[in-house]
Amino acid sequence: MNGSTYLRYEMLRTLRNRRFLVFSLAFPLVLFFTIAGPNRHVQLGGIAFPLYYMTGMASWGTMTAVLSSGGRIAQERSVGWTRQMRITPLTTRSYFTAKVLSGYMMALFSIAALCLAGSAVGVRLTAVQWVTMIGLLLVGLIPFAVLGILLGHLLSVDSLGPALGGMTSLFALLGGSFGPIVTSGFLFSLVKCLPSYWLVQAAKSAIDGGGWPPAEAWIVLAVWTVVLARIASRVYQRDTARS
Amino acid sequence: MVIEIFVAKRTVPLTGKGTQLVEMGSGDPHYSDQPFEVHLPDDVVRDRVENVDSDEKTNGVIRLTDLRKSYGEVRAVRGVDVTIASGQTVAFLGPNGAGKTTTIDMMLGLVRPDSGNVSLFGLPPSDAVRAGAVGGMLQTGSLIEYLSVRELIKMVGSLYPHPLDLEEVLDLTGTGDIADRKTTKLSGGQTQRVRFAIALIADPDLLVLDEPTVALDVEGRRDFWNAMQAVTARGKTVIFATHYLEEADAYADRIILMARGQIVADGPPSEIKAKVGGRTIRASIPSVHRETLESIPGVVSASQHGEEIVLVCSDTASSDGALRDLLHRFPEARNIDVRGAGLEEAFLKLTSEDDVDSDAMDESR
Ligand SMILES: Nc1ncnc2c1ncn2[C@@H]1O[C@H](COP(=O)(O)OP(=O)(O)OP(=O)(O)O)[C@@H](O)[C@H]1O
Ligand SMILES: [Mg+2]
């Protein structure tokens, strides 16, 4: 089986989905320009505000991009397409891989758009900083890719919009995408168990350089990934009934 | 009758393919609803499909052995045994809820049987599917968004080892003039044609179609069956489910009649037509023996519940003759009713006689 044609059409379908483009690309950009634009000369604890805000929006935008592959799975399940694919040589693994890769493709577009926007309002980073930030973001997104697959099997198409929207906003808010969060105490130790916290830290690595990744980050990400993957495979196994 | 089928099939040894015909109960590693199934490498599977020994090819590319599936209380399929030879076109005919779709879904590896075994080309369904030997059109399901018809068909074709030429498929299925339309901008019948094209482009050895002509108009049906004949002419095996005796009669070499989860008749169309395509005579006659009724010329089968008798005849001529004979022998007959036997009626009658037997079988297992 030659999966490349399939993958290409999957990516094409992702790009043609306007609603999706608006959510994962336009929203963070608009927020960035309206909030970081007027505050471009503000310093926040020694950090340029646009840089700070760019990293926050990058974590939120990429999270939305990757999670929305779950929405596409739910949609395909609801019209019976998943069953149709199960009687082709396409393996389950390739099916999910294509979904995750197209989610990542959107995440890359989101990062690119925000980086350009950042440069436009004066964010300056070295090549090493850009590469580190993007690389760490991509790693930090792994649990969200798995969560997307899980949600795609748990949710109906009706509940999907609110569920995905709510979940990304909550994760983003608690992780610190939208602004400073607690930095000490019990609440902070809870927040540090969230994958979104480390996603935000991944983006912020561009600011403070060596702050990420501590061992803690890798452990949190690995635990979330493994646990979510376990649940997802359970749910997937159960999901054989026809719709 | 069902007992006969069971006994006959049970005594047939499952020749040669011991490892592949293992019971497919729970925990079978080949089953496709496993999350990330461990599989044989592609080329090995393909190789096995192409080189399955001729025994398996001639004696049946598709072998369903005592398949059973319940959904809670509903016993959707209860003991289906079928062997289908390569190149046959077989219709599963039966009323709503007969278990056709459940059988087909088990055949395709979409539903796991409670017990029994499916073997396609000597392989478990998931392996045959992965080798690209199977194409199908499911009863439910529509198309995905954000692609044109042409792109969608091409995308599915790309998953198979030797897909048919795209233009040929567009032509065969009459989708050429909608090829550049978005998949979401199609009528029901056009969607159905595209779904057919998706099954066809695979150019599979086994084509499984669950009520393929449901949303099609007259022209659509004709196009569909013309395309099908082009496929069967190439020696492919085709299995389709339908409610229509005429459709099964016109296009199948063999009709498998299902009702209430069981096979109630299995044979060439002429035979099945004689069983269910005929007319039913109902009447009230006190104290008469079923044997007497069955001896009336033109009566295929007779049943009796108290005074109510039901005679099944194969066609109008024989029911006319039978009615004359009946009135001659039993002038006291009342409430006489002659009508074309609806399929459903004919099925239910055929099954109700066998029900007791099969339940007894179930218990003795
Ligand atoms: N997922 C399910 N859950 C519960 N019951 C089911 C399920 N699928 C099928 N059934 C039941 O199993 C029986 C057989 O259904 P099936 O769909 O196989 O029939 P069918 O012959 O295909 O009917 P139709 O001609 O209406 O398509 C029916 O009584 C149906 O209600
Ligand atoms: Mg059906």
XYZ file of C-alpha atoms and ligand atoms in Angstrom:
640
model
C 0.000 0.000 0.000
C 1.219 3.418 -0.924
C 0.133 5.717 1.873
C 1.566 8.916 0.432
C -1.393 9.712 -1.821
C -3.708 9.164 1.100
C -1.645 11.445 3.315
C -1.515 14.111 0.636
C -5.306 14.159 0.298
C -5.706 14.192 4.068
C -3.539 17.309 4.232
C -5.431 18.862 1.361
C -8.696 18.232 3.196
C -7.300 19.848 6.312
C -6.278 22.932 4.394
C -9.675 23.227 2.743
C -11.458 23.263 6.071
C -12.048 26.966 6.590
C -13.569 26.740 10.031
C -10.501 24.947 11.169
C -8.167 27.500 9.596
C -9.970 30.266 11.415
C -9.654 28.594 14.789
C -6.093 27.432 14.684
C -4.567 30.198 12.590
C -6.632 33.347 12.619
C -7.725 33.478 16.267
C -4.249 33.440 17.809
C -3.043 35.906 15.180
C -5.851 38.335 15.794
C -5.360 38.120 19.550
C -1.660 38.625 19.117
C -2.014 41.733 16.989
C -4.725 43.312 19.107
C -2.960 42.697 22.412
C 0.734 42.575 21.634
C 0.562 45.200 18.882
C -0.322 48.208 21.087
C 2.026 46.966 23.826
C 4.997 46.365 21.621
C 7.340 48.472 23.747
C 6.148 47.195 27.113
C 8.599 45.160 29.146
C 7.345 42.385 31.405
C 9.913 41.417 34.017
C 12.710 42.218 31.627
C 11.059 40.427 28.692
C 9.601 42.213 25.682
C 5.820 41.836 25.869
C 5.373 40.824 22.190
C 7.810 37.960 22.643
C 6.027 36.866 25.788
C 2.665 36.997 24.084
C 3.875 35.348 20.921
C 4.965 32.274 22.849
C 1.622 32.132 24.643
C -0.320 32.299 21.401
C 1.975 29.742 19.772
C 1.207 27.222 22.509
C -2.520 27.848 22.241
C -2.671 27.850 18.441
C -0.665 24.668 18.040
C -2.695 22.913 20.732
C -5.901 23.799 18.886
C -4.406 22.636 15.605
C -3.345 19.250 16.906
C -6.470 18.590 18.969
C -8.781 19.351 16.103
C -7.672 16.178 14.352
C -9.957 14.560 16.943
C -12.813 16.564 15.518
C -12.074 15.191 12.109
C -12.024 11.627 13.406
C -15.388 12.109 15.118
C -16.798 13.564 11.924
C -15.588 10.600 9.857
C -16.936 8.151 12.381
C -20.318 9.815 12.326
C -20.710 9.477 8.561
C -19.478 5.878 8.595
C -16.262 6.662 6.769
C -14.078 5.031 9.390
C -15.859 1.741 8.764
C -15.363 2.180 5.036
C -11.634 2.697 5.636
C -11.504 -0.402 7.791
C -12.344 -2.517 4.782
C -9.465 -1.080 2.745
C -5.796 -2.024 3.151
C -5.245 1.211 5.094
C -4.124 0.186 8.562
C -5.470 1.782 11.689
C -2.015 3.042 12.415
C -1.714 4.775 9.039
C -5.162 6.256 9.456
C -4.211 7.814 12.793
C -0.769 8.789 11.569
C -2.272 10.753 8.702
C -4.580 12.551 11.118
C -1.761 13.389 13.515
C 0.533 14.536 10.715
C -2.080 16.834 9.252
C -2.666 18.223 12.749
C 1.057 18.847 13.037
C 1.084 20.469 9.626
C -1.495 22.961 10.851
C 0.537 23.455 14.014
C 3.556 24.342 11.897
C 1.515 26.854 9.921
C 0.309 28.334 13.170
C 3.853 28.652 14.485
C 5.050 30.153 11.216
C 2.240 32.693 11.188
C 2.914 33.750 14.764
C 6.645 33.964 14.264
C 6.105 36.215 11.263
C 3.644 38.276 13.237
C 6.151 38.448 16.075
C 8.915 39.632 13.755
C 6.534 42.232 12.382
C 6.135 43.817 15.803
C 9.815 43.631 16.617
C 10.489 40.218 18.132
C 14.091 39.295 17.430
C 15.473 35.818 18.177
C 18.588 33.966 17.085
C 18.279 31.014 14.727
C 19.099 28.669 17.599
C 16.318 30.147 19.690
C 13.763 29.785 16.887
C 14.743 26.188 16.235
C 14.751 25.241 19.918
C 11.347 26.772 20.438
C 9.769 25.083 17.440
C 11.386 21.739 18.197
C 10.269 21.728 21.817
C 6.758 22.826 20.863
C 6.453 19.883 18.512
C 7.480 17.499 21.304
C 5.156 19.159 23.806
C 2.256 18.579 21.408
C 2.521 14.787 21.511
C 0.073 14.234 24.410
C -2.398 16.546 22.674
C -2.189 14.532 19.473
C -3.096 11.410 21.443
C -5.828 13.289 23.301
C -7.239 14.290 19.922
C -7.518 10.667 18.849
C -9.161 9.772 22.146
C -11.692 12.597 21.963
C -12.407 11.685 18.361
C -13.679 8.337 19.592
C -15.414 9.530 22.740
C -17.366 12.469 21.455
C -20.251 12.820 19.088
C -20.073 15.436 16.385
C -22.621 17.551 18.270
C -20.660 17.744 21.489
C -17.379 18.139 19.715
C -17.267 21.885 19.115
C -17.923 22.908 22.718
C -15.815 20.087 24.112
C -12.754 20.862 22.025
C -13.142 24.604 22.430
C -13.629 24.341 26.166
C -10.829 21.908 26.626
C -8.259 23.886 24.667
C -9.223 27.114 26.421
C -8.985 25.495 29.831
C -5.694 23.803 29.107
C -4.314 26.992 27.586
C -5.511 29.155 30.459
C -4.173 26.868 33.198
C -0.970 26.257 31.317
C -0.306 29.981 31.039
C -0.922 30.642 27.347
C -2.977 33.756 28.036
C -0.896 35.332 30.752
C 1.044 34.782 33.947
C -0.168 32.073 36.285
C 0.723 31.122 39.850
C 4.417 30.411 40.291
C 4.513 28.850 43.716
C 2.573 26.829 46.232
C 0.252 23.863 45.940
C -1.637 25.182 42.915
C 1.600 25.585 41.051
C 2.561 21.989 41.668
C -0.827 20.951 40.234
C -0.365 23.167 37.210
C 3.016 21.596 36.640
C 1.275 18.260 36.108
C -0.525 19.628 33.065
C 0.912 18.974 29.624
C -0.177 22.449 28.575
C 2.057 24.013 31.240
C 5.036 22.348 29.622
C 3.831 23.228 26.163
C 3.825 26.867 27.226
C 7.249 26.406 28.781
C 8.435 24.900 25.518
C 7.367 28.031 23.712
C 8.901 30.199 26.420
C 12.234 28.460 26.028
C 12.707 31.124 23.388
C 12.679 33.715 26.164
C 14.844 32.333 28.909
C 16.791 29.842 26.834
C 17.757 26.930 29.032
C 14.620 26.713 31.219
C 13.305 23.661 29.410
C 13.286 20.746 29.348
C 13.901 19.588 32.902
C 13.372 15.907 33.653
C 10.026 16.815 35.169
C 8.733 17.998 31.802
C 9.662 14.790 30.054
C 8.036 12.723 32.785
C 4.784 14.680 32.732
C 4.590 14.488 28.947
C 5.436 10.790 28.878
C 2.865 9.902 31.554
C 0.101 11.836 29.828
C 0.998 10.300 26.488
C 1.051 6.739 27.785
C -2.107 7.029 29.868
C -4.064 8.740 27.084
C -2.841 6.206 24.548
C -3.997 3.378 26.798
C -7.469 4.856 27.175
C -7.641 5.691 23.481
C -6.864 2.135 22.475
C -9.543 0.839 24.886
C -12.110 3.185 23.467
C -11.055 2.338 19.946
C -11.545 -1.365 20.588
C -15.018 -0.732 21.907
C -15.854 1.365 18.897
C -16.834 -1.379 16.489
C -20.582 -0.933 16.479
C -22.041 0.532 13.344
C -23.359 4.043 13.562
C -34.060 -28.370 6.612
C -31.703 -26.249 8.615
C -30.647 -29.270 10.596
C -29.639 -30.938 7.378
C -27.468 -28.023 6.415
C -25.777 -27.962 9.787
C -25.092 -31.646 9.898
C -23.793 -31.718 6.370
C -21.420 -28.814 6.942
C -20.228 -30.000 10.310
C -18.985 -33.263 8.941
C -16.947 -31.611 6.216
C -13.369 -31.509 7.442
C -11.775 -28.078 7.247
C -9.156 -29.201 4.821
C -5.619 -28.081 4.732
C -5.940 -24.649 6.232
C -5.804 -25.653 9.841
C -3.952 -22.660 11.159
C -6.050 -20.160 9.286
C -9.390 -21.651 10.059
C -8.986 -21.525 13.782
C -12.041 -20.492 15.721
C -12.297 -16.781 15.748
C -13.481 -16.284 19.254
C -12.367 -13.509 21.519
C -8.688 -12.803 21.642
C -7.945 -13.719 18.062
C -4.902 -11.643 17.208
C -5.916 -11.311 13.562
C -9.106 -9.526 14.327
C -9.252 -6.058 12.886
C -10.898 -4.331 15.791
C -7.705 -4.685 17.722
C -6.143 -1.257 18.123
C -2.760 -1.606 16.549
C -2.904 -5.086 15.261
C 0.194 -7.138 14.769
C 0.140 -8.260 11.173
C 2.060 -10.255 8.720
C 4.073 -8.063 6.387
C 2.119 -6.845 3.364
C 3.996 -8.871 0.812
C 3.601 -12.056 2.791
C -0.142 -11.569 3.016
C -0.462 -10.720 -0.660
C 1.614 -13.694 -1.509
C -0.605 -15.929 0.527
C -3.715 -14.542 -1.117
C -2.313 -15.102 -4.583
C -0.963 -18.536 -3.859
C -3.692 -20.049 -1.758
C -3.892 -23.561 -3.037
C -6.377 -24.309 -5.740
C -8.350 -26.398 -3.297
C -9.326 -23.281 -1.391
C -10.068 -21.461 -4.639
C -12.357 -24.072 -6.106
C -14.002 -25.197 -2.936
C -14.820 -21.772 -1.724
C -13.062 -18.480 -1.505
C -15.456 -17.530 1.215
C -16.256 -19.854 3.999
C -18.533 -18.911 6.876
C -18.659 -21.588 9.503
C -21.476 -21.599 12.036
C -21.414 -17.826 12.484
C -23.313 -16.428 15.425
C -23.828 -12.921 16.732
C -26.175 -11.505 19.338
C -26.780 -7.931 20.362
C -28.014 -8.334 23.905
C -31.304 -10.146 23.596
C -31.424 -9.875 19.813
C -29.961 -12.900 18.138
C -29.005 -11.185 14.907
C -27.248 -14.150 13.307
C -27.673 -17.649 14.624
C -25.668 -20.263 12.881
C -24.840 -19.294 9.311
C -22.860 -21.804 7.255
C -21.936 -20.812 3.727
C -19.259 -21.715 1.252
C -19.004 -19.541 -1.820
C -16.871 -20.498 -4.767
C -14.689 -18.154 -6.728
C -16.461 -16.273 -9.497
C -19.957 -16.730 -8.139
C -22.436 -13.895 -7.780
C -24.418 -14.541 -4.659
C -27.410 -12.637 -3.320
C -28.316 -12.526 0.333
C -32.030 -12.012 0.205
C -34.167 -11.347 3.223
C -36.556 -8.969 4.963
C -35.536 -6.172 7.341
C -33.678 -7.465 10.339
C -32.919 -10.834 8.750
C -29.258 -10.557 9.653
C -27.835 -9.819 6.202
C -25.834 -6.793 7.242
C -24.593 -8.467 10.395
C -23.411 -11.441 8.340
C -21.724 -9.189 5.804
C -20.087 -7.109 8.535
C -18.681 -10.257 10.104
C -17.503 -11.389 6.699
C -15.608 -8.117 6.293
C -14.144 -8.228 9.778
C -16.106 -5.184 10.939
C -18.069 -7.079 13.540
C -16.570 -9.792 15.670
C -18.672 -12.951 15.696
C -19.687 -14.388 19.065
C -18.662 -17.725 17.669
C -17.894 -19.302 14.347
C -15.308 -18.546 11.760
C -14.852 -16.479 8.629
C -12.269 -17.394 6.060
C -11.688 -15.345 2.902
C -9.273 -16.943 0.456
C -8.103 -19.067 3.345
C -7.283 -15.992 5.444
C -8.974 -14.236 8.331
C -10.934 -11.209 7.041
C -8.484 -8.642 8.397
C -5.588 -10.165 6.462
C -7.588 -10.521 3.262
C -8.730 -6.914 3.612
C -5.214 -5.719 4.194
C -3.955 -7.546 1.141
C -6.450 -5.544 -0.907
C -8.438 -8.620 -1.893
C -11.739 -7.206 -0.673
C -13.803 -4.206 -1.682
C -17.104 -3.235 -0.264
C -20.046 -0.949 -0.132
C -21.613 -0.859 3.307
C -25.283 -0.327 3.963
C -24.775 2.861 5.929
C -22.283 5.590 5.402
C -21.720 8.685 3.347
C -18.705 10.489 1.994
C -16.109 12.686 3.618
C -15.919 16.411 2.997
C -13.438 18.717 1.302
C -12.679 16.569 -1.710
C -14.057 16.345 -5.202
C -15.582 13.084 -6.353
C -12.543 12.408 -8.509
C -10.127 13.071 -5.661
C -12.043 10.875 -3.255
C -12.132 7.908 -5.628
C -8.460 8.365 -6.380
C -7.602 8.546 -2.704
C -9.303 5.237 -1.994
C -7.828 3.649 -5.115
C -4.337 4.599 -3.963
C -4.714 2.296 -0.979
C -4.960 -0.815 -3.141
C -2.173 -2.749 -4.834
C -3.705 -2.767 -8.332
C -6.506 -0.220 -8.598
C -8.584 0.085 -11.761
C -8.043 3.030 -14.043
C -9.815 6.082 -12.608
C -11.421 7.145 -15.875
C -12.738 3.646 -16.421
C -14.349 3.637 -12.991
C -15.900 7.067 -13.520
C -17.271 5.785 -16.777
C -18.589 2.482 -15.425
C -20.343 4.097 -12.493
C -21.700 7.056 -14.408
C -19.869 9.526 -12.183
C -17.910 11.149 -14.992
C -20.087 14.248 -15.151
C -20.019 14.831 -11.409
C -16.311 14.029 -11.042
C -15.308 17.587 -10.263
C -18.104 18.285 -7.825
C -17.562 18.402 -4.107
C -18.627 15.209 -2.362
C -21.037 17.187 -0.196
C -22.915 18.592 -3.189
C -24.426 15.337 -4.446
C -27.902 13.868 -4.512
C -28.620 10.614 -2.704
C -28.346 8.557 -5.862
C -25.167 10.310 -6.949
C -23.657 9.636 -3.545
C -24.588 5.998 -3.946
C -22.843 5.884 -7.329
C -19.709 7.360 -5.816
C -19.815 4.808 -3.026
C -20.028 2.141 -5.674
C -17.082 3.660 -7.504
C -15.081 3.504 -4.282
C -15.779 -0.194 -3.970
C -15.060 -0.794 -7.634
C -11.743 1.023 -7.990
C -10.192 -1.486 -5.609
C -10.651 -4.112 -8.322
C -10.904 -6.688 -5.545
C -11.242 -10.432 -5.934
C -14.248 -10.261 -3.656
C -16.760 -7.444 -3.919
C -19.292 -7.182 -1.112
C -22.261 -4.862 -1.555
C -24.895 -4.267 1.085
C -28.103 -3.093 -0.610
C -26.206 -1.355 -3.375
C -29.153 -0.061 -5.396
C -31.200 1.383 -2.580
C -31.141 5.067 -3.507
C -30.906 4.585 -7.257
C -33.493 5.422 -9.894
C -34.294 3.071 -12.770
C -31.452 4.324 -14.920
C -29.120 4.170 -11.941
C -30.017 0.563 -11.295
C -29.444 -0.347 -14.902
C -26.062 1.377 -14.935
C -25.195 -0.290 -11.689
C -25.939 -3.800 -12.888
C -24.240 -3.181 -16.231
C -21.127 -2.193 -14.338
C -21.497 -5.220 -12.116
C -21.662 -7.494 -15.099
C -18.428 -6.020 -16.383
C -16.915 -6.916 -13.033
C -18.234 -10.450 -12.823
C -17.152 -11.068 -16.404
C -13.612 -10.726 -15.073
C -14.159 -13.670 -12.781
C -14.609 -11.709 -9.577
C -16.715 -12.987 -6.740
C -19.629 -10.741 -5.864
C -21.854 -10.913 -2.814
C -24.752 -8.525 -2.446
C -27.617 -8.081 -0.039
C -31.042 -7.099 -1.249
C -34.738 -7.049 -0.383
C -35.797 -7.616 -3.957
C -36.350 -11.081 -5.308
C -36.357 -9.724 -8.870
C -32.945 -8.191 -8.410
C -31.521 -11.339 -6.882
C -33.136 -13.428 -9.582
C -31.837 -11.305 -12.438
C -28.249 -10.924 -11.315
C -27.259 -13.719 -8.968
C -26.122 -17.266 -9.720
C -27.220 -18.258 -6.301
C -29.638 -16.883 -3.745
C -29.201 -17.320 -0.036
C -32.443 -16.629 1.699
C -32.138 -15.303 5.223
C -34.725 -14.682 7.883
C -34.407 -14.188 11.612
C -30.691 -14.693 11.562
C -30.750 -17.975 9.720
C -30.416 -19.295 6.225
C -33.812 -20.642 5.286
C -33.058 -21.566 1.708
C -30.011 -21.629 -0.496
C -29.951 -22.440 -4.178
C -30.178 -21.223 -7.744
C -32.696 -18.429 -8.361
C -35.197 -20.717 -10.097
C -35.410 -22.876 -7.015
C -35.754 -19.974 -4.620
C -38.350 -18.325 -6.801
C -40.442 -21.441 -6.678
C -40.223 -21.339 -2.899
C -40.974 -17.727 -2.176
C -41.906 -15.955 -5.345
C -45.250 -17.663 -5.654
C -48.730 -17.170 -4.315
C -50.262 -18.021 -1.003
C -53.712 -19.507 -0.519
C -55.252 -19.099 2.921
C -58.467 -20.663 4.057
C -60.263 -22.080 7.080
C -60.897 -25.791 6.812
C -61.807 -27.929 9.822
C -60.027 -31.238 10.419
C -57.703 -31.667 7.520
C -54.233 -33.234 7.449
C -51.249 -31.302 6.325
C -50.117 -34.251 4.220
C -53.378 -34.114 2.310
C -52.894 -30.452 1.619
C -49.346 -30.987 0.483
C -50.472 -33.669 -1.936
C -52.554 -31.160 -3.882
C -50.855 -30.594 -7.253
C -49.166 -27.188 -7.474
C -48.681 -26.821 -3.717
C -45.042 -26.333 -2.756
C -45.592 -26.365 0.973
C -48.500 -26.295 3.361
C -48.906 -25.302 6.974
C -51.731 -25.417 9.395
C -52.652 -23.649 12.627
C -55.940 -25.005 13.910
C -58.434 -24.483 11.132
C -56.250 -21.945 9.363
C -54.338 -23.399 6.496
C -51.719 -21.747 4.296
C -50.692 -23.210 0.956
C -47.719 -21.872 -0.920
C -47.670 -22.257 -4.687
C -44.873 -21.368 -7.046
C -46.851 -19.256 -9.506
C -50.293 -18.105 -10.577
C -51.009 -21.110 -12.788
C -50.315 -23.590 -10.020
C -52.232 -21.599 -7.422
C -55.252 -21.488 -9.766
C -55.068 -25.240 -10.176
C -54.507 -25.830 -6.484
C -57.441 -23.645 -5.524
C -59.786 -25.523 -7.847
C -58.579 -28.799 -6.424
C -58.877 -27.526 -2.863
C -62.476 -26.371 -3.344
C -63.338 -29.616 -5.032
C -61.994 -31.659 -2.126
C -63.139 -29.317 0.648
C -66.296 -27.504 -0.405
C -66.688 -26.357 3.212
C -63.583 -24.128 3.001
C -64.231 -20.559 4.187
C -62.374 -17.215 4.357
C -60.478 -17.946 1.184
C -57.717 -15.498 0.389
C -55.258 -15.764 -2.473
C -52.429 -13.298 -2.830
C -48.908 -12.904 -4.107
C -46.684 -14.071 -1.319
C -44.792 -11.111 0.052
C -41.198 -11.975 0.608
C -41.473 -11.256 4.269
C -44.458 -13.551 4.620
C -42.784 -16.319 2.721
C -39.647 -15.964 4.817
C -41.459 -15.927 8.095
C -43.346 -19.027 7.136
C -40.187 -20.786 6.077
C -38.446 -19.891 9.311
C -41.254 -20.503 11.725
C -41.127 -24.158 10.767
C -37.419 -24.370 11.444
C -37.317 -22.258 14.555
C -37.983 -25.030 16.988
C -35.275 -27.199 15.507
C -32.612 -24.548 15.670
C -33.479 -23.552 19.225
C -33.108 -27.161 20.208
C -29.740 -27.143 18.485
C -28.751 -24.065 20.458
C -29.599 -25.712 23.716
C -27.747 -28.893 22.925
C -24.549 -26.952 22.232
N -25.496 -2.605 16.604
C -26.633 -3.257 16.895
N -27.138 -3.227 18.137
C -28.262 -3.885 18.445
N -28.967 -4.624 17.579
C -28.527 -4.700 16.325
C -27.333 -4.026 15.914
N -27.130 -4.289 14.612
C -28.140 -5.082 14.225
N -28.982 -5.343 15.244
C -30.171 -6.191 15.180
O -29.819 -7.394 14.574
C -30.832 -7.840 13.701
C -30.262 -8.082 12.326
O -29.908 -6.847 11.762
P -29.246 -6.684 10.332
O -28.882 -5.266 10.169
O -28.176 -7.678 10.177
O -30.434 -7.049 9.354
P -30.554 -6.861 7.780
O -30.936 -8.175 7.234
O -29.355 -6.249 7.231
O -31.778 -5.877 7.670
P -32.069 -4.709 6.614
O -32.641 -5.354 5.434
O -33.077 -3.879 7.333
O -30.810 -3.995 6.361
C -31.940 -6.805 13.763
O -32.925 -7.262 14.643
C -31.245 -5.589 14.315
O -32.145 -4.828 15.082
Mg -28.963 -4.585 6.238
